Amino acid sequence: QTRLGYIVVLILSFSIFPFLAFSFLPGLLYLEKKPRVVPPLTAPKIPEGEKVDFDDIQKKRQNKDLIELQALIDSHFEARKKEEEEILALKERIEKRRAERAEQQRIRAEKEKERQARLAEEKARREEEDAKRRAEDDMKKKKALSSMGATYSSYLAKADQKRGKKQTARELKKKVLAERRKPLNIDHLSEDKLREKAKEMWDWLYQLETEKYEYLEKIKRQKYDILSLRCRVEALSKFSKKAGAKGKVGGRWK
């Protein structure tokens, strides 16, 4: 060990302080020259008067090893048995939960089926009530129409007559418009002819607008005259009522 320490110190000295490494060389040489002392080996003493039975010792050791091995085997099987019991209990819980879920789904499906049946019955009942109410309303209408009799027939005749008059006026209007509308055939006209046609249409449109304006002004004047005459009539009627009330007392004129 001393030699090994010197070698370590020498290596460190060379790496850190090379000039100090030479101071350790004499000590290292001294250790090399010093003889190595080997301690003597002595056999173990056996107690006197006692005989050692190595077979018995070996047998006891084997028995101890067997006991330890058996304990390990027993603990392994106990742990395995416990794990199997836990797995079995877990499977039972899973099956129980699955059965509970299936029962819940069955109950939910039955409730939904009952709800749908209830809705269908209610819908059929409402439809039946609506049909019955419509039938009653139709019956009441038929009775009312039959009770009207000739009055209703005359009313229908008058309505048809009015409808016929309206239709006749509408047809007359269509006829007049068709007569006023002239077909515009300008495909074969040249540019000058088109200009003349456009000027002619413009003059016609100007004439129509002038006539329209004159008619509107005439209508306004007529409305004004009617309103003025109505005001005069009302004023005269009020004046005549007041004059009659002043000149007549107790049914006699003053």
PDB file of C-alpha atoms in Angstrom:
ATOM      1  CA  GLN A   1       0.000   0.000   0.000  1.00  0.00           C
ATOM      2  CA  THR A   2       2.875   2.391   0.809  1.00  0.00           C
ATOM      3  CA  ARG A   3       4.387   1.668  -2.580  1.00  0.00           C
ATOM      4  CA  LEU A   4       1.083   2.291  -4.328  1.00  0.00           C
ATOM      5  CA  GLY A   5       0.747   5.598  -2.473  1.00  0.00           C
ATOM      6  CA  TYR A   6       4.208   6.653  -3.581  1.00  0.00           C
ATOM      7  CA  ILE A   7       3.369   5.831  -7.179  1.00  0.00           C
ATOM      8  CA  VAL A   8       0.162   7.896  -7.028  1.00  0.00           C
ATOM      9  CA  VAL A   9       2.004  10.857  -5.466  1.00  0.00           C
ATOM     10  CA  LEU A  10       4.724  10.570  -8.097  1.00  0.00           C
ATOM     11  CA  ILE A  11       2.205  10.617 -10.974  1.00  0.00           C
ATOM     12  CA  LEU A  12       0.410  13.648  -9.515  1.00  0.00           C
ATOM     13  CA  SER A  13       3.736  15.432  -9.019  1.00  0.00           C
ATOM     14  CA  PHE A  14       4.700  14.816 -12.650  1.00  0.00           C
ATOM     15  CA  SER A  15       1.374  16.188 -13.839  1.00  0.00           C
ATOM     16  CA  ILE A  16       1.315  19.269 -11.540  1.00  0.00           C
ATOM     17  CA  PHE A  17       4.893  20.063 -10.459  1.00  0.00           C
ATOM     18  CA  PRO A  18       7.402  18.162 -12.603  1.00  0.00           C
ATOM     19  CA  PHE A  19      10.447  19.570 -10.773  1.00  0.00           C
ATOM     20  CA  LEU A  20       9.212  18.108  -7.430  1.00  0.00           C
ATOM     21  CA  ALA A  21       8.796  14.588  -8.794  1.00  0.00           C
ATOM     22  CA  PHE A  22      12.503  13.834  -8.459  1.00  0.00           C
ATOM     23  CA  SER A  23      12.322  14.244  -4.669  1.00  0.00           C
ATOM     24  CA  PHE A  24      10.092  11.122  -4.449  1.00  0.00           C
ATOM     25  CA  LEU A  25      12.358   8.842  -6.494  1.00  0.00           C
ATOM     26  CA  PRO A  26      14.609   7.765  -3.550  1.00  0.00           C
ATOM     27  CA  GLY A  27      11.624   6.655  -1.493  1.00  0.00           C
ATOM     28  CA  LEU A  28      10.243   4.663  -4.399  1.00  0.00           C
ATOM     29  CA  LEU A  29      13.606   2.931  -4.931  1.00  0.00           C
ATOM     30  CA  TYR A  30      13.748   2.080  -1.234  1.00  0.00           C
ATOM     31  CA  LEU A  31      10.376   0.447  -1.403  1.00  0.00           C
ATOM     32  CA  GLU A  32      11.484  -1.587  -4.389  1.00  0.00           C
ATOM     33  CA  LYS A  33      14.493  -2.912  -2.491  1.00  0.00           C
ATOM     34  CA  LYS A  34      12.545  -3.735   0.728  1.00  0.00           C
ATOM     35  CA  PRO A  35      11.579  -7.477   0.897  1.00  0.00           C
ATOM     36  CA  ARG A  36       7.934  -8.387   1.032  1.00  0.00           C
ATOM     37  CA  VAL A  37       6.721 -10.096   4.258  1.00  0.00           C
ATOM     38  CA  VAL A  38       4.003 -12.782   3.901  1.00  0.00           C
ATOM     39  CA  PRO A  39       2.060 -13.598   7.118  1.00  0.00           C
ATOM     40  CA  PRO A  40       2.018 -17.311   8.050  1.00  0.00           C
ATOM     41  CA  LEU A  41      -1.207 -19.301   7.492  1.00  0.00           C
ATOM     42  CA  THR A  42      -2.543 -21.327  10.412  1.00  0.00           C
ATOM     43  CA  ALA A  43      -5.234 -23.979  10.287  1.00  0.00           C
ATOM     44  CA  PRO A  44      -8.375 -23.384  12.342  1.00  0.00           C
ATOM     45  CA  LYS A  45      -8.322 -24.994  15.710  1.00  0.00           C
ATOM     46  CA  ILE A  46     -10.848 -27.674  16.411  1.00  0.00           C
ATOM     47  CA  PRO A  47     -12.089 -27.844  19.989  1.00  0.00           C
ATOM     48  CA  GLU A  48     -10.707 -30.793  21.835  1.00  0.00           C
ATOM     49  CA  GLY A  49     -13.080 -33.463  23.015  1.00  0.00           C
ATOM     50  CA  GLU A  50     -15.774 -32.643  20.408  1.00  0.00           C
ATOM     51  CA  LYS A  51     -16.354 -34.307  17.076  1.00  0.00           C
ATOM     52  CA  VAL A  52     -17.665 -32.214  14.193  1.00  0.00           C
ATOM     53  CA  ASP A  53     -20.341 -33.927  12.048  1.00  0.00           C
ATOM     54  CA  PHE A  54     -20.159 -32.241   8.648  1.00  0.00           C
ATOM     55  CA  ASP A  55     -22.970 -34.419   7.268  1.00  0.00           C
ATOM     56  CA  ASP A  56     -25.284 -33.185   9.980  1.00  0.00           C
ATOM     57  CA  ILE A  57     -24.322 -29.579   9.254  1.00  0.00           C
ATOM     58  CA  GLN A  58     -24.968 -30.130   5.530  1.00  0.00           C
ATOM     59  CA  LYS A  59     -28.305 -31.794   6.247  1.00  0.00           C
ATOM     60  CA  LYS A  60     -29.402 -28.947   8.533  1.00  0.00           C
ATOM     61  CA  ARG A  61     -28.442 -26.434   5.867  1.00  0.00           C
ATOM     62  CA  GLN A  62     -30.430 -28.337   3.236  1.00  0.00           C
ATOM     63  CA  ASN A  63     -33.421 -28.551   5.560  1.00  0.00           C
ATOM     64  CA  LYS A  64     -33.241 -24.800   6.156  1.00  0.00           C
ATOM     65  CA  ASP A  65     -33.052 -24.148   2.416  1.00  0.00           C
ATOM     66  CA  LEU A  66     -36.016 -26.456   1.811  1.00  0.00           C
ATOM     67  CA  ILE A  67     -38.041 -24.704   4.511  1.00  0.00           C
ATOM     68  CA  GLU A  68     -37.274 -21.288   2.990  1.00  0.00           C
ATOM     69  CA  LEU A  69     -38.128 -22.579  -0.501  1.00  0.00           C
ATOM     70  CA  GLN A  70     -41.399 -24.050   0.747  1.00  0.00           C
ATOM     71  CA  ALA A  71     -42.248 -20.734   2.436  1.00  0.00           C
ATOM     72  CA  LEU A  72     -41.581 -18.901  -0.845  1.00  0.00           C
ATOM     73  CA  ILE A  73     -43.750 -21.388  -2.758  1.00  0.00           C
ATOM     74  CA  ASP A  74     -46.567 -21.072  -0.207  1.00  0.00           C
ATOM     75  CA  SER A  75     -46.435 -17.257  -0.307  1.00  0.00           C
ATOM     76  CA  HIS A  76     -46.452 -17.361  -4.124  1.00  0.00           C
ATOM     77  CA  PHE A  77     -49.515 -19.606  -4.224  1.00  0.00           C
ATOM     78  CA  GLU A  78     -51.280 -17.486  -1.599  1.00  0.00           C
ATOM     79  CA  ALA A  79     -50.626 -14.328  -3.624  1.00  0.00           C
ATOM     80  CA  ARG A  80     -51.812 -16.080  -6.786  1.00  0.00           C
ATOM     81  CA  LYS A  81     -54.947 -17.321  -5.020  1.00  0.00           C
ATOM     82  CA  LYS A  82     -55.650 -13.811  -3.767  1.00  0.00           C
ATOM     83  CA  GLU A  83     -55.205 -12.395  -7.276  1.00  0.00           C
ATOM     84  CA  GLU A  84     -57.565 -15.028  -8.708  1.00  0.00           C
ATOM     85  CA  GLU A  85     -60.162 -14.163  -6.054  1.00  0.00           C
ATOM     86  CA  GLU A  86     -59.834 -10.453  -6.889  1.00  0.00           C
ATOM     87  CA  ILE A  87     -60.191 -11.197 -10.624  1.00  0.00           C
ATOM     88  CA  LEU A  88     -63.270 -13.333  -9.932  1.00  0.00           C
ATOM     89  CA  ALA A  89     -64.812 -10.583  -7.779  1.00  0.00           C
ATOM     90  CA  LEU A  90     -64.069  -8.023 -10.513  1.00  0.00           C
ATOM     91  CA  LYS A  91     -65.757 -10.239 -13.123  1.00  0.00           C
ATOM     92  CA  GLU A  92     -68.800 -10.603 -10.866  1.00  0.00           C
ATOM     93  CA  ARG A  93     -69.012  -6.819 -10.425  1.00  0.00           C
ATOM     94  CA  ILE A  94     -68.717  -6.313 -14.189  1.00  0.00           C
ATOM     95  CA  GLU A  95     -71.479  -8.845 -14.889  1.00  0.00           C
ATOM     96  CA  LYS A  96     -73.676  -7.291 -12.219  1.00  0.00           C
ATOM     97  CA  ARG A  97     -73.146  -3.821 -13.661  1.00  0.00           C
ATOM     98  CA  ARG A  98     -73.873  -5.112 -17.165  1.00  0.00           C
ATOM     99  CA  ALA A  99     -77.107  -6.723 -15.982  1.00  0.00           C
ATOM    100  CA  GLU A 100     -78.147  -3.511 -14.198  1.00  0.00           C
ATOM    101  CA  ARG A 101     -77.433  -1.475 -17.336  1.00  0.00           C
ATOM    102  CA  ALA A 102     -79.455  -3.894 -19.478  1.00  0.00           C
ATOM    103  CA  GLU A 103     -82.356  -3.662 -17.020  1.00  0.00           C
ATOM    104  CA  GLN A 104     -82.201   0.141 -17.060  1.00  0.00           C
ATOM    105  CA  GLN A 105     -82.217   0.170 -20.868  1.00  0.00           C
ATOM    106  CA  ARG A 106     -85.187  -2.211 -20.921  1.00  0.00           C
ATOM    107  CA  ILE A 107     -87.144  -0.019 -18.487  1.00  0.00           C
ATOM    108  CA  ARG A 108     -86.246   3.101 -20.486  1.00  0.00           C
ATOM    109  CA  ALA A 109     -87.360   1.432 -23.736  1.00  0.00           C
ATOM    110  CA  GLU A 110     -90.683   0.402 -22.171  1.00  0.00           C
ATOM    111  CA  LYS A 111     -91.291   3.942 -20.900  1.00  0.00           C
ATOM    112  CA  GLU A 112     -90.473   5.394 -24.325  1.00  0.00           C
ATOM    113  CA  LYS A 113     -92.814   2.889 -25.968  1.00  0.00           C
ATOM    114  CA  GLU A 114     -95.611   3.821 -23.571  1.00  0.00           C
ATOM    115  CA  ARG A 115     -94.973   7.522 -24.213  1.00  0.00           C
ATOM    116  CA  GLN A 116     -95.127   7.041 -27.997  1.00  0.00           C
ATOM    117  CA  ALA A 117     -98.358   5.036 -27.658  1.00  0.00           C
ATOM    118  CA  ARG A 118     -99.826   7.784 -25.472  1.00  0.00           C
ATOM    119  CA  LEU A 119     -98.868  10.446 -28.007  1.00  0.00           C
ATOM    120  CA  ALA A 120    -100.371   8.405 -30.852  1.00  0.00           C
ATOM    121  CA  GLU A 121    -103.638   7.964 -28.928  1.00  0.00           C
ATOM    122  CA  GLU A 122    -103.793  11.670 -28.130  1.00  0.00           C
ATOM    123  CA  LYS A 123    -103.106  12.578 -31.766  1.00  0.00           C
ATOM    124  CA  ALA A 124    -105.822  10.187 -32.991  1.00  0.00           C
ATOM    125  CA  ARG A 125    -108.263  11.623 -30.447  1.00  0.00           C
ATOM    126  CA  ARG A 126    -107.508  15.200 -31.551  1.00  0.00           C
ATOM    127  CA  GLU A 127    -107.919  14.269 -35.213  1.00  0.00           C
ATOM    128  CA  GLU A 128    -111.227  12.572 -34.461  1.00  0.00           C
ATOM    129  CA  GLU A 129    -112.458  15.618 -32.531  1.00  0.00           C
ATOM    130  CA  ASP A 130    -111.368  17.938 -35.355  1.00  0.00           C
ATOM    131  CA  ALA A 131    -113.144  15.781 -37.940  1.00  0.00           C
ATOM    132  CA  LYS A 132    -116.308  15.713 -35.814  1.00  0.00           C
ATOM    133  CA  ARG A 133    -116.175  19.483 -35.332  1.00  0.00           C
ATOM    134  CA  ARG A 134    -115.683  20.067 -39.060  1.00  0.00           C
ATOM    135  CA  ALA A 135    -118.625  17.766 -39.819  1.00  0.00           C
ATOM    136  CA  GLU A 136    -120.815  19.683 -37.365  1.00  0.00           C
ATOM    137  CA  ASP A 137    -119.745  23.008 -38.887  1.00  0.00           C
ATOM    138  CA  ASP A 138    -120.527  21.735 -42.376  1.00  0.00           C
ATOM    139  CA  MET A 139    -123.923  20.533 -41.207  1.00  0.00           C
ATOM    140  CA  LYS A 140    -124.680  23.923 -39.652  1.00  0.00           C
ATOM    141  CA  LYS A 141    -123.638  25.701 -42.839  1.00  0.00           C
ATOM    142  CA  LYS A 142    -125.806  23.425 -44.955  1.00  0.00           C
ATOM    143  CA  LYS A 143    -128.789  24.011 -42.663  1.00  0.00           C
ATOM    144  CA  ALA A 144    -128.246  27.760 -42.780  1.00  0.00           C
ATOM    145  CA  LEU A 145    -127.994  27.699 -46.563  1.00  0.00           C
ATOM    146  CA  SER A 146    -131.098  25.553 -46.924  1.00  0.00           C
ATOM    147  CA  SER A 147    -133.038  27.863 -44.583  1.00  0.00           C
ATOM    148  CA  MET A 148    -132.099  30.883 -46.644  1.00  0.00           C
ATOM    149  CA  GLY A 149    -133.851  29.322 -49.679  1.00  0.00           C
ATOM    150  CA  ALA A 150    -135.021  31.753 -52.293  1.00  0.00           C
ATOM    151  CA  THR A 151    -133.276  34.690 -50.629  1.00  0.00           C
ATOM    152  CA  TYR A 152    -129.934  33.007 -51.015  1.00  0.00           C
ATOM    153  CA  SER A 153    -130.746  32.047 -54.601  1.00  0.00           C
ATOM    154  CA  SER A 154    -131.617  35.646 -55.450  1.00  0.00           C
ATOM    155  CA  TYR A 155    -128.459  36.760 -53.718  1.00  0.00           C
ATOM    156  CA  LEU A 156    -126.415  34.355 -55.815  1.00  0.00           C
ATOM    157  CA  ALA A 157    -128.170  35.583 -58.954  1.00  0.00           C
ATOM    158  CA  LYS A 158    -127.384  39.202 -58.087  1.00  0.00           C
ATOM    159  CA  ALA A 159    -123.796  38.306 -57.312  1.00  0.00           C
ATOM    160  CA  ASP A 160    -123.475  36.519 -60.647  1.00  0.00           C
ATOM    161  CA  GLN A 161    -125.032  39.526 -62.395  1.00  0.00           C
ATOM    162  CA  LYS A 162    -122.579  41.915 -60.726  1.00  0.00           C
ATOM    163  CA  ARG A 163    -119.738  39.600 -61.618  1.00  0.00           C
ATOM    164  CA  GLY A 164    -120.992  39.563 -65.197  1.00  0.00           C
ATOM    165  CA  LYS A 165    -121.138  43.357 -65.293  1.00  0.00           C
ATOM    166  CA  LYS A 166    -117.613  43.600 -63.934  1.00  0.00           C
ATOM    167  CA  GLN A 167    -116.438  41.053 -66.436  1.00  0.00           C
ATOM    168  CA  THR A 168    -118.217  42.944 -69.255  1.00  0.00           C
ATOM    169  CA  ALA A 169    -116.572  46.238 -68.244  1.00  0.00           C
ATOM    170  CA  ARG A 170    -113.213  44.502 -68.065  1.00  0.00           C
ATOM    171  CA  GLU A 171    -113.698  42.964 -71.476  1.00  0.00           C
ATOM    172  CA  LEU A 172    -114.736  46.341 -72.908  1.00  0.00           C
ATOM    173  CA  LYS A 173    -111.606  47.919 -71.474  1.00  0.00           C
ATOM    174  CA  LYS A 174    -109.459  45.199 -73.006  1.00  0.00           C
ATOM    175  CA  LYS A 175    -111.181  45.720 -76.355  1.00  0.00           C
ATOM    176  CA  VAL A 176    -110.594  49.485 -76.309  1.00  0.00           C
ATOM    177  CA  LEU A 177    -106.952  49.018 -75.350  1.00  0.00           C
ATOM    178  CA  ALA A 178    -106.501  46.444 -78.094  1.00  0.00           C
ATOM    179  CA  GLU A 179    -107.938  48.896 -80.625  1.00  0.00           C
ATOM    180  CA  ARG A 180    -105.687  51.688 -79.412  1.00  0.00           C
ATOM    181  CA  ARG A 181    -102.599  49.538 -79.448  1.00  0.00           C
ATOM    182  CA  LYS A 182    -101.153  49.437 -82.898  1.00  0.00           C
ATOM    183  CA  PRO A 183     -98.671  46.770 -83.917  1.00  0.00           C
ATOM    184  CA  LEU A 184     -95.185  48.190 -84.177  1.00  0.00           C
ATOM    185  CA  ASN A 185     -93.485  46.699 -87.216  1.00  0.00           C
ATOM    186  CA  ILE A 186     -90.102  48.400 -87.637  1.00  0.00           C
ATOM    187  CA  ASP A 187     -87.875  45.556 -88.802  1.00  0.00           C
ATOM    188  CA  HIS A 188     -87.951  46.613 -92.473  1.00  0.00           C
ATOM    189  CA  LEU A 189     -87.567  50.379 -91.868  1.00  0.00           C
ATOM    190  CA  SER A 190     -84.423  52.313 -92.702  1.00  0.00           C
ATOM    191  CA  GLU A 191     -82.696  54.779 -90.398  1.00  0.00           C
ATOM    192  CA  ASP A 192     -84.628  57.795 -91.727  1.00  0.00           C
ATOM    193  CA  LYS A 193     -87.925  55.944 -91.479  1.00  0.00           C
ATOM    194  CA  LEU A 194     -87.038  54.929 -87.914  1.00  0.00           C
ATOM    195  CA  ARG A 195     -86.390  58.566 -87.046  1.00  0.00           C
ATOM    196  CA  GLU A 196     -89.754  59.549 -88.534  1.00  0.00           C
ATOM    197  CA  LYS A 197     -91.458  56.716 -86.642  1.00  0.00           C
ATOM    198  CA  ALA A 198     -89.827  57.772 -83.385  1.00  0.00           C
ATOM    199  CA  LYS A 199     -90.917  61.397 -83.953  1.00  0.00           C
ATOM    200  CA  GLU A 200     -94.455  60.244 -84.720  1.00  0.00           C
ATOM    201  CA  MET A 201     -94.584  58.171 -81.526  1.00  0.00           C
ATOM    202  CA  TRP A 202     -93.191  61.074 -79.541  1.00  0.00           C
ATOM    203  CA  ASP A 203     -95.847  63.440 -80.906  1.00  0.00           C
ATOM    204  CA  TRP A 204     -98.536  60.903 -80.094  1.00  0.00           C
ATOM    205  CA  LEU A 205     -97.212  60.434 -76.542  1.00  0.00           C
ATOM    206  CA  TYR A 206     -97.059  64.218 -76.123  1.00  0.00           C
ATOM    207  CA  GLN A 207    -100.661  64.494 -77.274  1.00  0.00           C
ATOM    208  CA  LEU A 208    -101.751  61.796 -74.805  1.00  0.00           C
ATOM    209  CA  GLU A 209     -99.971  63.494 -71.922  1.00  0.00           C
ATOM    210  CA  THR A 210    -101.595  66.813 -72.902  1.00  0.00           C
ATOM    211  CA  GLU A 211    -105.045  65.247 -72.968  1.00  0.00           C
ATOM    212  CA  LYS A 212    -104.364  63.553 -69.643  1.00  0.00           C
ATOM    213  CA  TYR A 213    -103.332  66.850 -68.080  1.00  0.00           C
ATOM    214  CA  GLU A 214    -106.429  68.599 -69.470  1.00  0.00           C
ATOM    215  CA  TYR A 215    -108.701  65.843 -68.134  1.00  0.00           C
ATOM    216  CA  LEU A 216    -107.086  66.036 -64.709  1.00  0.00           C
ATOM    217  CA  GLU A 217    -107.493  69.802 -64.612  1.00  0.00           C
ATOM    218  CA  LYS A 218    -111.092  69.456 -65.707  1.00  0.00           C
ATOM    219  CA  ILE A 219    -111.744  66.936 -62.930  1.00  0.00           C
ATOM    220  CA  LYS A 220    -110.144  69.289 -60.405  1.00  0.00           C
ATOM    221  CA  ARG A 221    -112.362  72.194 -61.562  1.00  0.00           C
ATOM    222  CA  GLN A 222    -115.445  70.006 -61.400  1.00  0.00           C
ATOM    223  CA  LYS A 223    -114.545  68.866 -57.880  1.00  0.00           C
ATOM    224  CA  TYR A 224    -114.030  72.488 -56.874  1.00  0.00           C
ATOM    225  CA  ASP A 225    -117.375  73.523 -58.365  1.00  0.00           C
ATOM    226  CA  ILE A 226    -119.153  70.628 -56.639  1.00  0.00           C
ATOM    227  CA  LEU A 227    -117.546  71.520 -53.308  1.00  0.00           C
ATOM    228  CA  SER A 228    -118.493  75.201 -53.704  1.00  0.00           C
ATOM    229  CA  LEU A 229    -122.086  74.361 -54.575  1.00  0.00           C
ATOM    230  CA  ARG A 230    -122.320  71.994 -51.624  1.00  0.00           C
ATOM    231  CA  CYS A 231    -121.047  74.698 -49.272  1.00  0.00           C
ATOM    232  CA  ARG A 232    -123.625  77.172 -50.649  1.00  0.00           C
ATOM    233  CA  VAL A 233    -126.429  74.651 -50.237  1.00  0.00           C
ATOM    234  CA  GLU A 234    -125.414  73.944 -46.646  1.00  0.00           C
ATOM    235  CA  ALA A 235    -125.179  77.671 -45.880  1.00  0.00           C
ATOM    236  CA  LEU A 236    -128.614  78.342 -47.394  1.00  0.00           C
ATOM    237  CA  SER A 237    -130.167  75.443 -45.492  1.00  0.00           C
ATOM    238  CA  LYS A 238    -128.727  76.716 -42.190  1.00  0.00           C
ATOM    239  CA  PHE A 239    -129.921  80.270 -42.920  1.00  0.00           C
ATOM    240  CA  SER A 240    -133.408  79.085 -43.800  1.00  0.00           C
ATOM    241  CA  LYS A 241    -133.631  77.049 -40.573  1.00  0.00           C
ATOM    242  CA  LYS A 242    -132.595  80.051 -38.456  1.00  0.00           C
ATOM    243  CA  ALA A 243    -135.028  82.376 -40.239  1.00  0.00           C
ATOM    244  CA  GLY A 244    -137.895  79.927 -39.753  1.00  0.00           C
ATOM    245  CA  ALA A 245    -137.111  79.605 -36.042  1.00  0.00           C
ATOM    246  CA  LYS A 246    -137.179  83.431 -35.539  1.00  0.00           C
ATOM    247  CA  GLY A 247    -140.392  84.130 -37.522  1.00  0.00           C
ATOM    248  CA  LYS A 248    -142.514  81.356 -36.005  1.00  0.00           C
ATOM    249  CA  VAL A 249    -143.641  81.398 -32.348  1.00  0.00           C
ATOM    250  CA  GLY A 250    -146.044  78.840 -30.920  1.00  0.00           C
ATOM    251  CA  GLY A 251    -146.779  77.471 -34.353  1.00  0.00           C
ATOM    252  CA  ARG A 252    -147.661  80.944 -35.779  1.00  0.00           C
ATOM    253  CA  TRP A 253    -145.693  83.455 -37.812  1.00  0.00           C
ATOM    254  CA  LYS A 254    -145.063  86.886 -36.350  1.00  0.00           C
TER     255      LYS A 254
END
